[in-house]
C-alpha atoms as a printed R data frame, in Angstrom:
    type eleno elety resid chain resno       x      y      z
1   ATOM     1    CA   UNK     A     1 -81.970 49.667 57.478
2   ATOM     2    CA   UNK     A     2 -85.408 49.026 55.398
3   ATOM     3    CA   UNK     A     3 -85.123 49.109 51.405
4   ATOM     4    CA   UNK     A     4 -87.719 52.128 52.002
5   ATOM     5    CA   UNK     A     5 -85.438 53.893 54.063
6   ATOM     6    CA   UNK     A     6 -82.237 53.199 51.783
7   ATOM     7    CA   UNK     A     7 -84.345 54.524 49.114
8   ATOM     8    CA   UNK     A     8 -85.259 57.666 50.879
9   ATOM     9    CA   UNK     A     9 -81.512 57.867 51.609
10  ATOM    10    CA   UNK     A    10 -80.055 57.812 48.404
11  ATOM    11    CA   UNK     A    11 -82.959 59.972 46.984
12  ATOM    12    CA   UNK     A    12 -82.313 62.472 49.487
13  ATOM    13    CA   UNK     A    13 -78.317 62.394 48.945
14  ATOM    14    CA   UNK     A    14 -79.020 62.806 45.219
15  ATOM    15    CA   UNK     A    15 -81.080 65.659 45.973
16  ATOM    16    CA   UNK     A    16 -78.142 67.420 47.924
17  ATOM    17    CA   UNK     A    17 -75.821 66.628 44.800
18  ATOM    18    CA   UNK     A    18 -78.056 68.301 42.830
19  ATOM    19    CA   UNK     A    19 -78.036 71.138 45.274
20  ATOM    20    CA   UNK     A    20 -74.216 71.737 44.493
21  ATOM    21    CA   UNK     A    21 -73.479 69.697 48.135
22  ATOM    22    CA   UNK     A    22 -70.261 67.575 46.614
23  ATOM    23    CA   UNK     A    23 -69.666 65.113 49.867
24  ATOM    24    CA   UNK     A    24 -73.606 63.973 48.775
25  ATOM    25    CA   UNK     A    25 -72.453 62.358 45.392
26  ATOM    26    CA   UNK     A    26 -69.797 60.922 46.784
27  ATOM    27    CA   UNK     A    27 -71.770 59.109 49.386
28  ATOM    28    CA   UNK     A    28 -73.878 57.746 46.774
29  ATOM    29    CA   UNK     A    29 -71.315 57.003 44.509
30  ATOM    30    CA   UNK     A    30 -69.701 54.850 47.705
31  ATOM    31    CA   UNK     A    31 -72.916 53.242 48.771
32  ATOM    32    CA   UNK     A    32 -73.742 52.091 44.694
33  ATOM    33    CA   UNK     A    33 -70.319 50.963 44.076
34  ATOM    34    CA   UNK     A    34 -70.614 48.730 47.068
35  ATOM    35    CA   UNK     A    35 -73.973 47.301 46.543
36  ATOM    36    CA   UNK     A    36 -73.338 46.369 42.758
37  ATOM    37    CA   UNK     A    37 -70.197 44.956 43.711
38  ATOM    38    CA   UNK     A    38 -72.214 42.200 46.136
39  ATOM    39    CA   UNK     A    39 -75.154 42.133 43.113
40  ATOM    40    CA   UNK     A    40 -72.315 41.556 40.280
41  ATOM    41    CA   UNK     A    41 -70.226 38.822 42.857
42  ATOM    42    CA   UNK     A    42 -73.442 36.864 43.472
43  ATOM    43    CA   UNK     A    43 -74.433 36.747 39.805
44  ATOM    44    CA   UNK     A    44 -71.560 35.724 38.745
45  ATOM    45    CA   UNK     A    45 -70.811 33.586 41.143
46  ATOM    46    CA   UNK     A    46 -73.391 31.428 38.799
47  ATOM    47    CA   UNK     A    47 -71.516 31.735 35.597
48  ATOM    48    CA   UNK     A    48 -69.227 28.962 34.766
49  ATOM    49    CA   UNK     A    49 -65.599 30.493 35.868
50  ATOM    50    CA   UNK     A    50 -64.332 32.955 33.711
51  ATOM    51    CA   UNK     A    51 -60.852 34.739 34.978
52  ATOM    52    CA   UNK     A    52 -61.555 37.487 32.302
53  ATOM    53    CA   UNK     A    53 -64.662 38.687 34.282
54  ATOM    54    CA   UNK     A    54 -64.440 39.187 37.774
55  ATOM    55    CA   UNK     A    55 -67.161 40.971 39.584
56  ATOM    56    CA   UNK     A    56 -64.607 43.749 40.027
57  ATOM    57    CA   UNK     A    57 -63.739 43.561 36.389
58  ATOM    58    CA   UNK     A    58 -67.709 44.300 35.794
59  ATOM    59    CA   UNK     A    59 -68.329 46.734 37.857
60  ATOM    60    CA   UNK     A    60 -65.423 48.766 37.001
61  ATOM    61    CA   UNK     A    61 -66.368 49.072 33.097
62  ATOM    62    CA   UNK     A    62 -69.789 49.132 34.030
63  ATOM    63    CA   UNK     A    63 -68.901 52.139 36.557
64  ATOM    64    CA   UNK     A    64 -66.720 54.007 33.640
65  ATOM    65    CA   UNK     A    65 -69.916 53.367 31.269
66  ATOM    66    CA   UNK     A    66 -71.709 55.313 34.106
67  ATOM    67    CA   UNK     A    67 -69.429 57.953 35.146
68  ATOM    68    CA   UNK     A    68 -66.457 58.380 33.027
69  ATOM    69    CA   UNK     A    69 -68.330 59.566 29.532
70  ATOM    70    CA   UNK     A    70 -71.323 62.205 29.513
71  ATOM    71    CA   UNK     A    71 -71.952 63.564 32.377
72  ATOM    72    CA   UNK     A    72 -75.245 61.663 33.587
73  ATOM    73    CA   UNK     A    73 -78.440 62.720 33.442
74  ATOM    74    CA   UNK     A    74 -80.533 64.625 36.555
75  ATOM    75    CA   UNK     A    75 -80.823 61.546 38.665
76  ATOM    76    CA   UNK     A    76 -84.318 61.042 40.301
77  ATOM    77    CA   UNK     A    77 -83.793 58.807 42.749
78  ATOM    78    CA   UNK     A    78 -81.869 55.159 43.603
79  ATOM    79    CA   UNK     A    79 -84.173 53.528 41.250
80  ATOM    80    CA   UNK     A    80 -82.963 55.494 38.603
81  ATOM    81    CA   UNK     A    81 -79.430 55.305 39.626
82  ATOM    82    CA   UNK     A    82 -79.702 51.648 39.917
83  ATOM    83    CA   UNK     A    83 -81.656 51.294 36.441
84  ATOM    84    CA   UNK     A    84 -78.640 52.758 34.577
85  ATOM    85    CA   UNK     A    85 -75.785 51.149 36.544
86  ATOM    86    CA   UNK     A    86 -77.799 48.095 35.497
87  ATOM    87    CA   UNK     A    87 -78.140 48.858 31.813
88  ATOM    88    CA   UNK     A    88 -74.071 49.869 32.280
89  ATOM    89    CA   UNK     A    89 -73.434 46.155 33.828
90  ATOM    90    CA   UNK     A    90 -75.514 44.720 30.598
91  ATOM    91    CA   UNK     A    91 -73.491 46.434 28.108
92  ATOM    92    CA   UNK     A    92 -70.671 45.090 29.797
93  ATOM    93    CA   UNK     A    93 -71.793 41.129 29.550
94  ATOM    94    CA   UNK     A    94 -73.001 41.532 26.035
95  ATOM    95    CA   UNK     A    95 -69.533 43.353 24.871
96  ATOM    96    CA   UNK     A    96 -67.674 40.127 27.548
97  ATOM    97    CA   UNK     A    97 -69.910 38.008 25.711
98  ATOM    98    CA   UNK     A    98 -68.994 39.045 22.112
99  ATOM    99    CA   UNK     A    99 -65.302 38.954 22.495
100 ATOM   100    CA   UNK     A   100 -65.339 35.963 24.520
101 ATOM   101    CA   UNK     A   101 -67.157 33.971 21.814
102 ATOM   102    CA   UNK     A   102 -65.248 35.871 18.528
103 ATOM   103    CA   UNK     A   103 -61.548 35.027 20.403
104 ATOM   104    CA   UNK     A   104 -62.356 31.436 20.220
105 ATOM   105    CA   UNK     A   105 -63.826 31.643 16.435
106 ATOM   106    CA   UNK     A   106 -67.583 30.546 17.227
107 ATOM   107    CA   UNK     A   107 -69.138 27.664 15.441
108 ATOM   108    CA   UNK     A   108 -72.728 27.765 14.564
109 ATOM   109    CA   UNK     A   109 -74.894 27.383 17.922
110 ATOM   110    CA   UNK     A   110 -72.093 28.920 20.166
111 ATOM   111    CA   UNK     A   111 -73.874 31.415 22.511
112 ATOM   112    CA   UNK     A   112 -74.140 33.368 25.438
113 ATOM   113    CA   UNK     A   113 -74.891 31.960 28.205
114 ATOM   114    CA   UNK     A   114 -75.613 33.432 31.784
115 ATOM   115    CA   UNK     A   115 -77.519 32.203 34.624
116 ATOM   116    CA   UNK     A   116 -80.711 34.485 35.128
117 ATOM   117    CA   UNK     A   117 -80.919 34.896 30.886
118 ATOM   118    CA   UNK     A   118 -80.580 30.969 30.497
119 ATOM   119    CA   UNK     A   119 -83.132 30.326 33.431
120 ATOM   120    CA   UNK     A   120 -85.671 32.663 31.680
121 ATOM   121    CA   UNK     A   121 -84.909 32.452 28.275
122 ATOM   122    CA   UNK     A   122 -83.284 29.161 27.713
123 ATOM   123    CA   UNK     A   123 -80.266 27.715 27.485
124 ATOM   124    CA   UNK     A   124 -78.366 29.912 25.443
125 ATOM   125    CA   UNK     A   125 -78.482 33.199 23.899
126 ATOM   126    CA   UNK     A   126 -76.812 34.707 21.170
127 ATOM   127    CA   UNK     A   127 -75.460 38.435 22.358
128 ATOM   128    CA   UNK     A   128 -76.686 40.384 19.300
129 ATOM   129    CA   UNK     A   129 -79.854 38.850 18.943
130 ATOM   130    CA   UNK     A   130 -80.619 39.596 23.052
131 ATOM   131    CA   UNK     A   131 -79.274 43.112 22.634
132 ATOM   132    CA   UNK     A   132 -81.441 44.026 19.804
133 ATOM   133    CA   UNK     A   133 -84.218 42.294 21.220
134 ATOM   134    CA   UNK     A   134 -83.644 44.566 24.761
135 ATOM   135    CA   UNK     A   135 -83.385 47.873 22.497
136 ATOM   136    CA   UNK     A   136 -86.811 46.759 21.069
137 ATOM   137    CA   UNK     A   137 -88.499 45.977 24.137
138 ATOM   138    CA   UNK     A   138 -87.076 49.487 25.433
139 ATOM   139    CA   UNK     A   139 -89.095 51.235 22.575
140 ATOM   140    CA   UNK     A   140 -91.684 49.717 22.730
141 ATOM   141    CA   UNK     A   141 -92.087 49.587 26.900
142 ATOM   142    CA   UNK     A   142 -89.187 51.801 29.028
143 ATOM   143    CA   UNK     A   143 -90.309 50.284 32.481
144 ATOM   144    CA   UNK     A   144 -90.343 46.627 31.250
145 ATOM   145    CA   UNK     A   145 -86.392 47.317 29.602
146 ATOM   146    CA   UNK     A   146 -85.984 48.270 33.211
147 ATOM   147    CA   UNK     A   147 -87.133 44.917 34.729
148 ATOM   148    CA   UNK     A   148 -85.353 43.262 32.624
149 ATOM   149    CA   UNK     A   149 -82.016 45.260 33.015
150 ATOM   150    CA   UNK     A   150 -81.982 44.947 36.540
151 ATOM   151    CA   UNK     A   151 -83.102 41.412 36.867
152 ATOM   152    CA   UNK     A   152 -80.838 39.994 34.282
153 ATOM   153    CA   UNK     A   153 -78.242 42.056 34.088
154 ATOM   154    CA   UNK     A   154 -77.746 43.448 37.890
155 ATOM   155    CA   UNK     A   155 -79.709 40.329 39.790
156 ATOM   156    CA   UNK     A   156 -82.097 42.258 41.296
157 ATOM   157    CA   UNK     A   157 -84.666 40.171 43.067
158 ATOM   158    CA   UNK     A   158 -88.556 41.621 42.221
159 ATOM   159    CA   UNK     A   159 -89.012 42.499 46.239
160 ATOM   160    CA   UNK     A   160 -85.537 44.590 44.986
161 ATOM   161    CA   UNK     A   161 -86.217 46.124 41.918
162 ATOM   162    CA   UNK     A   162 -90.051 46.813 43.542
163 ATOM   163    CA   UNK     A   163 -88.422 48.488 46.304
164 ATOM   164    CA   UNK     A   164 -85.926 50.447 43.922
165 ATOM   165    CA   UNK     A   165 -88.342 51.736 41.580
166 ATOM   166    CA   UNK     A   166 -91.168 52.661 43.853
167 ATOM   167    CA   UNK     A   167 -93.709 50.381 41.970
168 ATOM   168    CA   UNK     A   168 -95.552 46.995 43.724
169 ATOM   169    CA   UNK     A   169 -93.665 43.630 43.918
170 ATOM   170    CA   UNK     A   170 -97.081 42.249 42.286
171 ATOM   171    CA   UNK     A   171 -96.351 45.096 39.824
172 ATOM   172    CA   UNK     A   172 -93.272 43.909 38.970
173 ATOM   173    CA   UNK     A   173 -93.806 40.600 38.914
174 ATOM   174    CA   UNK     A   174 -96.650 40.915 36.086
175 ATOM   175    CA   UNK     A   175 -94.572 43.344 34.169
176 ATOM   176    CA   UNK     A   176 -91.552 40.908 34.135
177 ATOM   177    CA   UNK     A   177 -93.716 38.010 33.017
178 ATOM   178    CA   UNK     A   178 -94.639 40.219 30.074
179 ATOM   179    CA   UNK     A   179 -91.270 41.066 29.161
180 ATOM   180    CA   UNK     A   180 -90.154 37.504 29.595
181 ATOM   181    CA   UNK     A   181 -92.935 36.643 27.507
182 ATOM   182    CA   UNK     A   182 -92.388 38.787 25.089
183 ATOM   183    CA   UNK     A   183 -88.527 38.416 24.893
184 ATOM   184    CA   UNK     A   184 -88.683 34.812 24.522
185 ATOM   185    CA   UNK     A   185 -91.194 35.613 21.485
186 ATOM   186    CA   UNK     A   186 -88.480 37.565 19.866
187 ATOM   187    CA   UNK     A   187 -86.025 35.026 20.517
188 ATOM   188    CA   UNK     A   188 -87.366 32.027 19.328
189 ATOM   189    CA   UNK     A   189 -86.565 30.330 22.047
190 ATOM   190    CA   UNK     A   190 -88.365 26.536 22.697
């Protein structure tokens, strides 16, 4: 099955959930748990080895995040869907992140470090300093946040996220230079 068709799939389903049709949801539900599950294994599978975090581990507080607090908003359509599970799975790593590194009693110049962020950003990041500089970026530019969110935080390719959120690859590709750009302004980072 094409992206385009998945995406027609999953907008459709959502549109029967929102229609009062229950079995919809759940197929949605089934189909998102599954593919963030493969997204969250392959990221990880980057990381150095951490038994703490699992991809199961993430996925499951990033699916409680989703689903187990307020209710969620109207969803539009699997880009939508897939934008928040991906800001859920980025809360997730940043709160990992912080209680990995305040366990061990950090040192000045211990930092976060994961694959995609380090590859973009540089070696390390600290997990307050990237979190406020995400909420910024999401004030000041919603779709960019987006980008990010999903690259970094659920390993979307840009062919994926395109796909997802209905805009161009070439779209996506010049708004996540931006926002890498710009986030590596905020950072400081070399």
């Amino acid at each position: 099955m094409s992206a385009q068709a998945a995406q027609g799939d999953v907008t459709r389903l959502l549109q029967a959930a929102a229609d009062g049709e229950p079995a919809a949801m759940d197929q949605v539900v089934h189909g998102l748990y599954q593919a963030l599950h493969q997204l969250a294994a392959a990221q990880l599978g980057h990381e150095r080895h951490d038994p703490m975090l699992s991809a199961t581990v993430l996925i499951n507080e990033a699916w409680l995040k989703l689903f187990a607090g307020a209710p969620l908003p109207p969803l539009e359509n699997r880009g939508h869907l897939l934008g928040l599970a991906a800001h859920a799975m980025r809360q997730v790593l940043i709160d990992h992140a912080r209680r990995r590194l305040s366990a061990k009693r950090p040192q000045d110049g211990d930092r976060m470090q994961l694959t995609e962020i380090a590859e973009n950003l540089g070696d390390e990041v600290e997990p307050d300093a990237l979190e406020d500089a995400l909420n910024r970026l999401a004030t000041l530019d919603q779709r960019q946040a987006r980008i990010v969110d999903m690259r970094f935080f659920a390993g979307l390719t840009g062919e994926q996220i395109a796909a997802a959120t209905g805009l161009s690859t070439a779209t996506v590709q010049r708004e996540w230079r931006m926002a890498r750009a710009w986030l590596r302004r905020e950072l400081e980072v070399d």
